[in-house]
Short mmCIF file of C-alpha atoms in Angstrom, two decimals:
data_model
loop_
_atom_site.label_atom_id
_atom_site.label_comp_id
_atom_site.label_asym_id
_atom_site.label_seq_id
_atom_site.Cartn_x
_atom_site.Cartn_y
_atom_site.Cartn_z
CA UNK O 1 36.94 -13.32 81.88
CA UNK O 2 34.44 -15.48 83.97
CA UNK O 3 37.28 -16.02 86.43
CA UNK O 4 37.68 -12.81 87.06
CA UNK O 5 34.07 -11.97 87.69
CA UNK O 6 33.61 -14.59 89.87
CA UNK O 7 36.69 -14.03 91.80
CA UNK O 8 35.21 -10.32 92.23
CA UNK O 9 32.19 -11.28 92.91
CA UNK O 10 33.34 -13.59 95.88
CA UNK O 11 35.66 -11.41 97.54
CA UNK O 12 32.24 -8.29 97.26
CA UNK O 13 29.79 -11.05 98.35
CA UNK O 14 32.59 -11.89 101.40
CA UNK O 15 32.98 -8.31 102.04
CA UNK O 16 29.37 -7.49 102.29
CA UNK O 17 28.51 -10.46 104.65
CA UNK O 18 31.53 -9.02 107.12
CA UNK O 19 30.14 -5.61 106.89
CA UNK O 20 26.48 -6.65 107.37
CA UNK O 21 28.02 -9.49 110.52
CA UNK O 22 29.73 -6.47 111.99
CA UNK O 23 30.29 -7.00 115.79
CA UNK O 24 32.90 -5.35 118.00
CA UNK O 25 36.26 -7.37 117.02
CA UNK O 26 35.59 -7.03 112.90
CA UNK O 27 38.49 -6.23 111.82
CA UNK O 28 38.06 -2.86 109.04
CA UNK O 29 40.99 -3.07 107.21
CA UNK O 30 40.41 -7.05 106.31
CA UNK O 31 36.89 -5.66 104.88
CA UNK O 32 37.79 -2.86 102.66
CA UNK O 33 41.26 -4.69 101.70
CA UNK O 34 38.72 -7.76 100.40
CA UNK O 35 36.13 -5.43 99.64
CA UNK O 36 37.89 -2.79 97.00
CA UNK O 37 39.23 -5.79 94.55
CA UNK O 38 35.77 -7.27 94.45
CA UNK O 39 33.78 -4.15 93.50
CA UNK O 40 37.07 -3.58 90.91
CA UNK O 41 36.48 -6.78 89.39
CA UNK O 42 32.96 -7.29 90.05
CA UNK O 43 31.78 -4.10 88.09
CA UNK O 44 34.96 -3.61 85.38
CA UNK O 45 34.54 -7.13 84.04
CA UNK O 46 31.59 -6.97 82.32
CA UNK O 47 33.15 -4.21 79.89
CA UNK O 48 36.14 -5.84 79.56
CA UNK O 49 36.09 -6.73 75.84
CA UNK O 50 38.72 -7.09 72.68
CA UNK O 51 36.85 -5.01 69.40
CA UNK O 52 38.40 -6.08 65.68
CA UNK O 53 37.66 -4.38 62.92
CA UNK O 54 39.49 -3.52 59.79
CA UNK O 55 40.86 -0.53 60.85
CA UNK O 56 41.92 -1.57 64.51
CA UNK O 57 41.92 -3.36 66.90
CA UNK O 58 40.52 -2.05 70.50
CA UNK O 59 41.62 -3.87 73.40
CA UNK O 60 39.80 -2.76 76.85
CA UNK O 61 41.47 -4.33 79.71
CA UNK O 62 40.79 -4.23 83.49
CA UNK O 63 43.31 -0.92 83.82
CA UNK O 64 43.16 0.30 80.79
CA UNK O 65 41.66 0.51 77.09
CA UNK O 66 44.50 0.86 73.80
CA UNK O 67 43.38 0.97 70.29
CA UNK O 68 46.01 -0.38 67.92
CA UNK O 69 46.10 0.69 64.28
CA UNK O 70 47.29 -2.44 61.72
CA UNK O 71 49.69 -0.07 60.35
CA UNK O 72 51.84 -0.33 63.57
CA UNK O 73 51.21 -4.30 64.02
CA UNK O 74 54.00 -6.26 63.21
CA UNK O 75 52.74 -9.80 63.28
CA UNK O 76 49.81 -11.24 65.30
CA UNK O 77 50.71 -14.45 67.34
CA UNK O 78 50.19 -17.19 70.48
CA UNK O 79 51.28 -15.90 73.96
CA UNK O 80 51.29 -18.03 76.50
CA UNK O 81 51.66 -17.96 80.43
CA UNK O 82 52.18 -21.01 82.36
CA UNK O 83 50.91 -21.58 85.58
CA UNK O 84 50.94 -24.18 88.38
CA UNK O 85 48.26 -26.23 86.77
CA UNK O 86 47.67 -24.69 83.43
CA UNK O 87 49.29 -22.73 80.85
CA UNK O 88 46.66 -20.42 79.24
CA UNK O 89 47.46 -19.30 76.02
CA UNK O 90 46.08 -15.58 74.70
CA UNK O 91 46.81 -13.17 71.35
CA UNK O 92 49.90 -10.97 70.99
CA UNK O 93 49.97 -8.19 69.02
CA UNK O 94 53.88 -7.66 67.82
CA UNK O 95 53.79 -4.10 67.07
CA UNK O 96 56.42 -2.75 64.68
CA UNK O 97 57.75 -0.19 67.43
CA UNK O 98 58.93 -3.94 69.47
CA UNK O 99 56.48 -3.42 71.63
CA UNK O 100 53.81 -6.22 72.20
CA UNK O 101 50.28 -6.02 72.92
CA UNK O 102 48.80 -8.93 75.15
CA UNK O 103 44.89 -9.45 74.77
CA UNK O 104 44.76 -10.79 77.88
CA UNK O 105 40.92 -11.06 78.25
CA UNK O 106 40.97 -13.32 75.24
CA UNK O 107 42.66 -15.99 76.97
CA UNK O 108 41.87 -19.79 77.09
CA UNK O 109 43.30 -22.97 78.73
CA UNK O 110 44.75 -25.48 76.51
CA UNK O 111 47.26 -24.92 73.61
CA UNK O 112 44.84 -25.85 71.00
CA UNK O 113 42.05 -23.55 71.96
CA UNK O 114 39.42 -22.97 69.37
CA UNK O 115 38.43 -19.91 70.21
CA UNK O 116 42.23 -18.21 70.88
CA UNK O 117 43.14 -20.26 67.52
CA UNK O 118 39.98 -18.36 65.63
CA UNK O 119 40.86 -15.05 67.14
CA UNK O 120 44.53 -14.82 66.18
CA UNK O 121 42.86 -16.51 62.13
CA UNK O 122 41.09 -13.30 61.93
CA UNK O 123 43.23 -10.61 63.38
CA UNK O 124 46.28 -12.13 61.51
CA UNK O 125 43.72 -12.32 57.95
CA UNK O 126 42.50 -8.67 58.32
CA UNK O 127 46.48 -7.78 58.93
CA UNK O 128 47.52 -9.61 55.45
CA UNK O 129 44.55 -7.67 54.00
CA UNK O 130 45.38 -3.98 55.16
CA UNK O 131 49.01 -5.17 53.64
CA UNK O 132 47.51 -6.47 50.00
CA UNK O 133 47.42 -10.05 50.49
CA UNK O 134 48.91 -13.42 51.87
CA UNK O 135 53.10 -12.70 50.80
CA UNK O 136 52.68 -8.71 49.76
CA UNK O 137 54.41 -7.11 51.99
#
């Protein structure tokens, strides 16, 4: 989630120095094409967060915010996507439609991450409880 604010905040900070350089050959389109992802990110991130309670869990995203119910989740579990680098691993809600819920903004480097490890602990305990236990299904 830091990631993405800074990368917001970059491209806003870059797109405010162009608009506050402007001179004759600045080129418009480079601004506002620079400028529109960095306001995006720079002001959505912040309220980009993943809620868990025993009733649901609430997921709100950069596009969008989805509550998920446990009744629909199938099985919680470790998505990953790889990249050049790094592969950065992230929750997955397996809901019982076949669809699957990525919680993207919980996302961490490193296939042992503590804190992706913890949050998958919890949402996959709370699951077992709405079901009656560990085996009861």
């Amino acid at each position: 989630m830091c990631v993405h604010f800074l990368i917001g905040f970059v491209a806003l900070a870059t797109a405010t120095g162009g608009l506050m350089a402007m001179s004759e050959s600045a080129d418009y389109v480079s601004l506002v094409l620079i400028g529109t992802p960095g306001v995006w990110l720079t002001f959505r991130v912040p309220f980009c967060r993943t809620v868990v309670s025993s009733e649901s869990v609430i997921y709100h995203g950069l596009f969008a915010t989805r509550r998920v119910r446990w009744e629909e989740v199938a099985n919680v579990e470790k998505g990953i996507v790889g990249g050049a680098l790094a592969a950065s691993y992230f929750p997955v809600l397996d809901l019982a439609s076949g669809k699957k819920v990525e919680l993207l903004m919980l996302a961490g480097y490193g296939e042992e991450n503590r804190r992706v490890l913890r949050s998958i602990g919890v949402m996959t305990e709370l699951l077992a409880g709405r079901r009656g236990g560990p085996g009861m299904d």
